[in-house]
Structure formats: structure tokens, C-alpha cells
Short mmCIF file of N, CA, C and O in Angstrom, two decimals:
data_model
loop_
_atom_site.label_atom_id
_atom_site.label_comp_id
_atom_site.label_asym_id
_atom_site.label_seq_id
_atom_site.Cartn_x
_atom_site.Cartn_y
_atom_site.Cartn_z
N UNK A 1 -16.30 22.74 -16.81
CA UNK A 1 -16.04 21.41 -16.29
C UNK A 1 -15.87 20.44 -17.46
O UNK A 1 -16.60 20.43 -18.46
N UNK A 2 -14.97 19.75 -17.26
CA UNK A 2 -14.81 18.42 -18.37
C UNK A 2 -15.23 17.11 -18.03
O UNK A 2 -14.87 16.39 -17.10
N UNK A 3 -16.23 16.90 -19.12
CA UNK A 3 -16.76 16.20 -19.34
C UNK A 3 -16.54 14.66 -20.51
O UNK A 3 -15.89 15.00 -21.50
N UNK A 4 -16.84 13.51 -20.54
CA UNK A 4 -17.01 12.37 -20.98
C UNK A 4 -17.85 12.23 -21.92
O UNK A 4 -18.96 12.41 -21.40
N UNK A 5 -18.01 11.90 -23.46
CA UNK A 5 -18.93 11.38 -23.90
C UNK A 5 -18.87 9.92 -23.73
O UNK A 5 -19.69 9.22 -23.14
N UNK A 6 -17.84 9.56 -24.29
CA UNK A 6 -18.27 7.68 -23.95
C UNK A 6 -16.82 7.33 -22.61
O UNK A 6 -15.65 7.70 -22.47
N UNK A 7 -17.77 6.43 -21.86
CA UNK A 7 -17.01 5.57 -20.68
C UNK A 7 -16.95 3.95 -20.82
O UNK A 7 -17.95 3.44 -21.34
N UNK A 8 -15.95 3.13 -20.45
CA UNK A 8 -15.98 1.93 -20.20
C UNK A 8 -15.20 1.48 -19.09
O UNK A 8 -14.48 2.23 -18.42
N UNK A 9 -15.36 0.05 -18.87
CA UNK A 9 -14.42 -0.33 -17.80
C UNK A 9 -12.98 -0.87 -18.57
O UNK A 9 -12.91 -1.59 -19.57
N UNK A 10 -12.36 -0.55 -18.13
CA UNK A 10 -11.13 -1.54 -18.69
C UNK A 10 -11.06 -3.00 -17.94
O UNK A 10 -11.90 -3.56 -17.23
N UNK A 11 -9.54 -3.49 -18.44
CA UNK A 11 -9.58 -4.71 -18.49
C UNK A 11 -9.53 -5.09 -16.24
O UNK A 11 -8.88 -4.48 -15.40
N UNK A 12 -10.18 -5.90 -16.11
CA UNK A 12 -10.15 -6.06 -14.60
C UNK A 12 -8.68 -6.81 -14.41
O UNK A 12 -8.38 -7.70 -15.21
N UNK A 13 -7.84 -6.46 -13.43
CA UNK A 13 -6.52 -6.76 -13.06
C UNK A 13 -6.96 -7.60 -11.91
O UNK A 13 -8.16 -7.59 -11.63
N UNK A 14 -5.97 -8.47 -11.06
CA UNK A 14 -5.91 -8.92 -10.07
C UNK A 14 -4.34 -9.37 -9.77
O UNK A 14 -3.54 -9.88 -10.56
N UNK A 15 -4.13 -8.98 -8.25
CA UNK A 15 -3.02 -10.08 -8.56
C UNK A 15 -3.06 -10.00 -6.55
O UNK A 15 -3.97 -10.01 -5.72
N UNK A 16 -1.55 -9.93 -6.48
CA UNK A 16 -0.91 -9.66 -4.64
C UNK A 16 -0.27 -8.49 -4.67
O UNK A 16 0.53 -8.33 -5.59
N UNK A 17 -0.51 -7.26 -3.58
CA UNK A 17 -0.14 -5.93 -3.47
C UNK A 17 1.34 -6.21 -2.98
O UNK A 17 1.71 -7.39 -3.03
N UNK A 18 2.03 -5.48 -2.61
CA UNK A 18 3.44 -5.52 -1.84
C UNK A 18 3.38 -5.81 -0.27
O UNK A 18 4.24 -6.05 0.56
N UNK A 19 1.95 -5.67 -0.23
CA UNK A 19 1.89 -6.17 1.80
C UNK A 19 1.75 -7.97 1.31
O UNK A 19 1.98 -8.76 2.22
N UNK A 20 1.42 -8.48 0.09
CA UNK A 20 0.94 -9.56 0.53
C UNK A 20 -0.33 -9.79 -0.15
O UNK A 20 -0.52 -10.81 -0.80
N UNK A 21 -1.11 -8.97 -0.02
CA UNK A 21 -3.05 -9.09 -0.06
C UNK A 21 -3.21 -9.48 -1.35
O UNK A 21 -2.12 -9.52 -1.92
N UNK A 22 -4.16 -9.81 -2.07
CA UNK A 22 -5.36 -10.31 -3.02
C UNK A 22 -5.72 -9.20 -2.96
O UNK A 22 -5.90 -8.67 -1.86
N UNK A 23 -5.99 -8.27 -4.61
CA UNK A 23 -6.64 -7.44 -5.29
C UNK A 23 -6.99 -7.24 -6.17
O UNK A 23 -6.38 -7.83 -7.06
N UNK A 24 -7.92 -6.53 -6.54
CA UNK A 24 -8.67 -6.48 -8.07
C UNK A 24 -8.83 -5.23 -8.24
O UNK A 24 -9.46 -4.59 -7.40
N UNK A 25 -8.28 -4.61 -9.39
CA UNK A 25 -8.80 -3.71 -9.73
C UNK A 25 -9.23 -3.49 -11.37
O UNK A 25 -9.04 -4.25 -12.31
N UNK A 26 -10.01 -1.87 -11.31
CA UNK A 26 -10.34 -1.70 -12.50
C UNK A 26 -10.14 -0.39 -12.58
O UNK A 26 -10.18 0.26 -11.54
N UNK A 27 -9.84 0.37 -14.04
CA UNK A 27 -10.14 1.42 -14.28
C UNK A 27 -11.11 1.85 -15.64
O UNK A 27 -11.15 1.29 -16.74
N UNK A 28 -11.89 3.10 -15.14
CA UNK A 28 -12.34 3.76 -15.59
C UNK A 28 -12.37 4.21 -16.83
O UNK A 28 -11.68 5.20 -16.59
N UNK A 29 -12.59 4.30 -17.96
CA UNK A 29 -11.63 5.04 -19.12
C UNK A 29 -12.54 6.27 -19.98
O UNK A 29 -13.29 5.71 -20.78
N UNK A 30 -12.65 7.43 -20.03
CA UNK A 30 -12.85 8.47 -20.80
C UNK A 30 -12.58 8.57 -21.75
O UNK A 30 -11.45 8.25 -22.15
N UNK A 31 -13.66 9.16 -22.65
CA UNK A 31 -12.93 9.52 -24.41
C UNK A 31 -13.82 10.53 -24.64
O UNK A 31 -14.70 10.62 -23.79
N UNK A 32 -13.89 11.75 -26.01
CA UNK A 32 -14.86 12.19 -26.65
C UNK A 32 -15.00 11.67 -27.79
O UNK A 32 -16.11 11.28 -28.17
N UNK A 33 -13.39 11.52 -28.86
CA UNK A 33 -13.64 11.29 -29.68
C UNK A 33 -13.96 9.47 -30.29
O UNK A 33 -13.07 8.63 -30.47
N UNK A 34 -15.40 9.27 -30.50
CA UNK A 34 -15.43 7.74 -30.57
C UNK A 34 -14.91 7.18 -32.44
O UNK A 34 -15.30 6.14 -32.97
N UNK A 35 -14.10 8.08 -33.00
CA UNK A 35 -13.75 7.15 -34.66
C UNK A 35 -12.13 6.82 -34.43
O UNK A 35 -11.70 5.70 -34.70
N UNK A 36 -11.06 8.08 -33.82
CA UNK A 36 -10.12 7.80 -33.31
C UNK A 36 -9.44 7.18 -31.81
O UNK A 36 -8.58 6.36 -31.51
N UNK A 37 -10.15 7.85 -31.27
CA UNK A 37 -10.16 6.74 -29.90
C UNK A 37 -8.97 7.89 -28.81
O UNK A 37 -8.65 7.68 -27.64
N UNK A 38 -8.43 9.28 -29.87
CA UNK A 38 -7.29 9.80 -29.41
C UNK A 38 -7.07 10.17 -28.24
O UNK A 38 -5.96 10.23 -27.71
N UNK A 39 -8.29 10.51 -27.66
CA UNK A 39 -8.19 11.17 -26.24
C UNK A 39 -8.74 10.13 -25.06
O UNK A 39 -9.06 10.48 -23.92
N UNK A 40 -8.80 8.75 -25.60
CA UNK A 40 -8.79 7.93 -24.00
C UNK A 40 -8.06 8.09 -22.63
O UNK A 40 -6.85 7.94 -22.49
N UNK A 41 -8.86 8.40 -21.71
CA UNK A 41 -7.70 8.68 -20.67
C UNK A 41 -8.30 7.59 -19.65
O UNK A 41 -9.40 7.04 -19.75
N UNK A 42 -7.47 7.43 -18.80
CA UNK A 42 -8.15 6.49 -17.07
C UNK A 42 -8.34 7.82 -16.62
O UNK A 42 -7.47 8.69 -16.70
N UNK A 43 -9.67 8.02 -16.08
CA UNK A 43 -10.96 8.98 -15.34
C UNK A 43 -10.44 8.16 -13.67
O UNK A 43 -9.78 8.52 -12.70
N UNK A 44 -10.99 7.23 -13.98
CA UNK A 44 -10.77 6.74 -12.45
C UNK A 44 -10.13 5.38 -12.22
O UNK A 44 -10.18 4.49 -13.06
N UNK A 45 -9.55 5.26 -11.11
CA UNK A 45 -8.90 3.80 -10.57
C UNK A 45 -9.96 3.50 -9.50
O UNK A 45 -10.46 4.37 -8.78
N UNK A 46 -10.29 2.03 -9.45
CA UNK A 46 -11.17 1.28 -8.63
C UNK A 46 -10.22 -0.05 -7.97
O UNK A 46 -10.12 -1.06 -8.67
N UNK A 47 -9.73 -0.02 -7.00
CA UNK A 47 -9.46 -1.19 -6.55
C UNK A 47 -10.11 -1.99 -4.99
O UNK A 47 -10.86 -1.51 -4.14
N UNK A 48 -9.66 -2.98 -5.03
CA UNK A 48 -10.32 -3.71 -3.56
C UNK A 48 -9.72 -4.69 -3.44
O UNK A 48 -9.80 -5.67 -4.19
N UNK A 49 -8.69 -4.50 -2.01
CA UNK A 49 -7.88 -5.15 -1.47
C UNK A 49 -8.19 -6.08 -0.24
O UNK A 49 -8.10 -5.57 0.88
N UNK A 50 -8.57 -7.53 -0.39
CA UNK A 50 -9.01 -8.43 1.08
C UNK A 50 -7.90 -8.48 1.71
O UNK A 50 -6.82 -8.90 1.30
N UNK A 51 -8.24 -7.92 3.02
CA UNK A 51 -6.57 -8.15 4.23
C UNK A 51 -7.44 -8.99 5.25
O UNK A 51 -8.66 -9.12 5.34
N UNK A 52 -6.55 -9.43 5.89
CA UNK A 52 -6.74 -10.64 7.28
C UNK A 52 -8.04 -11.35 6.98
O UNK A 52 -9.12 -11.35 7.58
N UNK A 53 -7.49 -12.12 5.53
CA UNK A 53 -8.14 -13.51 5.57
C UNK A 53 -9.72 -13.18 5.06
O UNK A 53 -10.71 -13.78 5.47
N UNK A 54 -9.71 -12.23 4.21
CA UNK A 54 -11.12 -11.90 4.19
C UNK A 54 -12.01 -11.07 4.99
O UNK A 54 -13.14 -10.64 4.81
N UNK A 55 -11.05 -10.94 6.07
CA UNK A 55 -12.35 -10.55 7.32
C UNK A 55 -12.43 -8.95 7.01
O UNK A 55 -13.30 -8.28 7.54
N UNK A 56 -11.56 -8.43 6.19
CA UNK A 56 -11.51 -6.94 5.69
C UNK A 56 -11.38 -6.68 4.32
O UNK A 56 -10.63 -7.39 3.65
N UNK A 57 -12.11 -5.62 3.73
CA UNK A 57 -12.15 -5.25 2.64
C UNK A 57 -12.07 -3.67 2.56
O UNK A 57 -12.79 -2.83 3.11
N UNK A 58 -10.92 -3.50 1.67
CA UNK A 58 -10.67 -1.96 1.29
C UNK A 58 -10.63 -1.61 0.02
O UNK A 58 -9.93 -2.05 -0.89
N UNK A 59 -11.66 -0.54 0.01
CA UNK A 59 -12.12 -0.77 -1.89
C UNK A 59 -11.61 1.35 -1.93
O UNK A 59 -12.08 2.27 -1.25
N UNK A 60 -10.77 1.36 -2.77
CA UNK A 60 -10.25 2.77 -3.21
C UNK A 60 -11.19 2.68 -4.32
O UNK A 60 -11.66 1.74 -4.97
N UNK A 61 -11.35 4.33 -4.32
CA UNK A 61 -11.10 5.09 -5.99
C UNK A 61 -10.50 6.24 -5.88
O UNK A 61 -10.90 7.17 -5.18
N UNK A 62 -9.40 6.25 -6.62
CA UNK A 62 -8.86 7.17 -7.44
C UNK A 62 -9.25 8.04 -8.30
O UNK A 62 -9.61 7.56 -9.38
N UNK A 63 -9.30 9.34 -8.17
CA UNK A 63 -10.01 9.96 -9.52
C UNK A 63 -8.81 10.94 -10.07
O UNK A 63 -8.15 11.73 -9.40
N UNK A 64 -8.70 10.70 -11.31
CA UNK A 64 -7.72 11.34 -12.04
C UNK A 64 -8.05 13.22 -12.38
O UNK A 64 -7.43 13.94 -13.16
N UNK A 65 -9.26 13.61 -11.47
CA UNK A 65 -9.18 15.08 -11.66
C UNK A 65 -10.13 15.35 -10.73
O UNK A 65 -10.32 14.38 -9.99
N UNK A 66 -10.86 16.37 -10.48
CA UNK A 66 -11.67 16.79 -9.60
C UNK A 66 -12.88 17.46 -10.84
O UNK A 66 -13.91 18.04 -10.48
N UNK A 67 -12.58 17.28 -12.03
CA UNK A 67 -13.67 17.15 -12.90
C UNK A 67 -14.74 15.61 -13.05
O UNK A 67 -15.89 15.35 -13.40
N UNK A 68 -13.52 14.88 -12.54
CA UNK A 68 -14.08 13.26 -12.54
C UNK A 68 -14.60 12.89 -11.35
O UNK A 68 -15.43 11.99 -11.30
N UNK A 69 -14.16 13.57 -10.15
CA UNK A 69 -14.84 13.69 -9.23
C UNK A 69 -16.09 14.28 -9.13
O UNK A 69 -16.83 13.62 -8.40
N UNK A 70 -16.55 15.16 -9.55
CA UNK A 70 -17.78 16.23 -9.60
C UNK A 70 -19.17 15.50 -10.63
O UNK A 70 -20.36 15.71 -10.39
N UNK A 71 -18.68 14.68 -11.73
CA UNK A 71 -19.25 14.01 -12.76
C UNK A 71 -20.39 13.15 -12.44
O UNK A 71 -20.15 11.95 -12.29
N UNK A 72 -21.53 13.56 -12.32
CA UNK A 72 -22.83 12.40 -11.98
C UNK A 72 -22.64 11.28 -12.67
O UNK A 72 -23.03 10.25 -12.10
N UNK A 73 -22.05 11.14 -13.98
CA UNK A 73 -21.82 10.11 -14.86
C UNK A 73 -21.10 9.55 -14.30
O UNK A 73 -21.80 8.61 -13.93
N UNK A 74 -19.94 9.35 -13.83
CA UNK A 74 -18.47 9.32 -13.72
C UNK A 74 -19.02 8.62 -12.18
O UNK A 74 -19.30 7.43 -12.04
N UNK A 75 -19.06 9.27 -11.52
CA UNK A 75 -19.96 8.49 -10.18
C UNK A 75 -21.16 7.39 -10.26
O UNK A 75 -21.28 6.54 -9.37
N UNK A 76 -21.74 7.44 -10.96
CA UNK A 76 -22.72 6.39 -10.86
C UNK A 76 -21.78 5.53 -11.63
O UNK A 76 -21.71 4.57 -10.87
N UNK A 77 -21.02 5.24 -12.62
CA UNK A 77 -20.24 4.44 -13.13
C UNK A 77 -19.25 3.53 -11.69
O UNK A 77 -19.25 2.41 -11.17
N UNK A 78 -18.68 4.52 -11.59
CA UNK A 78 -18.59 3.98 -10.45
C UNK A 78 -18.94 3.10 -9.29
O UNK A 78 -18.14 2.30 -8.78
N UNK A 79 -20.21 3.30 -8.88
CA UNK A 79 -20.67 2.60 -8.21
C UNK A 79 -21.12 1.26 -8.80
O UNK A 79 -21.05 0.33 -7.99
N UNK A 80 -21.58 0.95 -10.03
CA UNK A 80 -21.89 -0.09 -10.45
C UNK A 80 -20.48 -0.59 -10.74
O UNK A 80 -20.55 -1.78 -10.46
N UNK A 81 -19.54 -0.40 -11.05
CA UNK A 81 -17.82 -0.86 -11.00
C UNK A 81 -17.69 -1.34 -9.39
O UNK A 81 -17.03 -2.31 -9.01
N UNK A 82 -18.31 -0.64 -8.74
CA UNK A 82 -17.30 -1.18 -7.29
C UNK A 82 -18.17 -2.20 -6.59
O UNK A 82 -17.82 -2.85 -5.61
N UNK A 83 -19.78 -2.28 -7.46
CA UNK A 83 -20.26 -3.90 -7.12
C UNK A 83 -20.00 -4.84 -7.64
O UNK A 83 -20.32 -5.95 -7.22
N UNK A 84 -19.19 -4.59 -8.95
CA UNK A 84 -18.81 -5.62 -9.67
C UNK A 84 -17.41 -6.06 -9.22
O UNK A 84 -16.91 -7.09 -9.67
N UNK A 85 -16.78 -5.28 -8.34
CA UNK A 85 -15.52 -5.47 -7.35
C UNK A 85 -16.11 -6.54 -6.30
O UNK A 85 -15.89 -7.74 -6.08
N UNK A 86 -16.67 -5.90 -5.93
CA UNK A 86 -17.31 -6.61 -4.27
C UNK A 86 -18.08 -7.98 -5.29
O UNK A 86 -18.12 -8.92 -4.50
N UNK A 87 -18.47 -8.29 -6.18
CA UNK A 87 -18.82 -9.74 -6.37
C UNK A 87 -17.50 -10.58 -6.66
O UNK A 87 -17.37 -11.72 -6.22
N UNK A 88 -16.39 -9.87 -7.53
CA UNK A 88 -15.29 -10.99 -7.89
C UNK A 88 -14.30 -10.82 -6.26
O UNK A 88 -13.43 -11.68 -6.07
N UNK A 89 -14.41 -10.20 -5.65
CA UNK A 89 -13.98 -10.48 -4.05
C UNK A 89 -14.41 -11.67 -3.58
O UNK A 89 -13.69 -12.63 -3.31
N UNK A 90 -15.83 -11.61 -3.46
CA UNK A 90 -16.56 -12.56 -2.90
C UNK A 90 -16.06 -14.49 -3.60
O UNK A 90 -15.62 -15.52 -3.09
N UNK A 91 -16.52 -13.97 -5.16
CA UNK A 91 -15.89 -15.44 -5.67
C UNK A 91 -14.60 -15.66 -5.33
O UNK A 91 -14.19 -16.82 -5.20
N UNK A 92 -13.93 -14.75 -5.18
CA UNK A 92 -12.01 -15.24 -4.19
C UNK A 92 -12.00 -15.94 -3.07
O UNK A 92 -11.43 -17.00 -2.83
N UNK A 93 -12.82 -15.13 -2.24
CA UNK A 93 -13.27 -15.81 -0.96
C UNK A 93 -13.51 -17.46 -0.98
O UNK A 93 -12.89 -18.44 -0.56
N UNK A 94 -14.68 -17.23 -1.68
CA UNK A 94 -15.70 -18.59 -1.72
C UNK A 94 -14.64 -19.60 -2.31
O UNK A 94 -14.39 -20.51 -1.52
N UNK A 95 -13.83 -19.67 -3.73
CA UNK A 95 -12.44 -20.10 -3.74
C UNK A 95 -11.21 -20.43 -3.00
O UNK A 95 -10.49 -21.40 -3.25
N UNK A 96 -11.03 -19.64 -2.17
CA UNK A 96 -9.86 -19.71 -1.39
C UNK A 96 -10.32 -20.61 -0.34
O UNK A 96 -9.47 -21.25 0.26
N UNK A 97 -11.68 -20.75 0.01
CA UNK A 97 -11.88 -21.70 1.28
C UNK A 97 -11.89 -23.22 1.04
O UNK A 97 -12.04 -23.99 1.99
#
């Protein structure tokens, strides 16, 4: 199984999908080697899309392998990424009203 030594978030995106909606996303990023940086890859895509006005929220992840899927690391990263989704949602919200 392949594995991650160092993870970060990349840069958080936002913009309007092609339906229309308000989204944010982030990805994931993998490396081993930390002096060259050569093997950074996106591990995972995190996004979260508000449809009808807020009253819905659809938060994807993408995982770029089923090694990144399987990854206790890689998952708990995750989850602290997709609360940090669900708070800059919320400040959109609280904004937009």
C-alpha cells in the first residue's frame, strides 16, 4: 500500500459551479520526498457545494487512488479539511444574508 510521509492542504478555491452554486474547495496534497518536493501529488479533492439558497449542502471527496482511500492518515486529514469546509460555507451564508 502507498503511503504519505508529509500532507497539507492546498490553496482553498471558491468560486460558481456550471449549475450556478457557491463552492469551496480544497485539495489534499502528498509527498515523500520533503528537500525536493518531486513527488507532490493531489491524494484527495474536498469540495462543498450550497444549492437552494443554503438550505443544502453537498460536500464530495475525491480520492485519487484506493491507496488514499484505505489511509487512516489520509482520512482523518480529511475530516478535519471538511470542517474547515463546513465553517467557510457557513461564513458565505452568514454573508450572503
Amino acid at each position: 500500500m502507498r503511503t504519505w510521509k508529509y500532507t497539507k492542504n492546498g490553496e482553498l478555491t471558491a468560486g460558481i459551479n456550471e449549475e450556478g452554486f457557491p463552492y469551496f474547495q480544497f485539495k489534499i496534497q502528498g509527498w515523500n520526498d520533503n528537500h525536493h518536493f518531486s513527488d507532490v501529488e493531489d491524494v484527495v479533492t474536498l469540495k462543498a457545494v450550497i444549492q437552494n439558497g443554503g438550505a443544502e449542502l453537498l460536500l464530495q471527496s475525491i480520492y485519487a487512488s484506493e491507496d488514499a482511500l484505505a489511509c487512516p492518515f489520509i482520512q482523518e486529514q480529511c475530516e478535519e479539511t471538511e470542517q474547515i469546509l463546513l465553517q467557510e460555507a457557513q461564513l458565505w451564508l452568514h454573508a450572503a444574508q
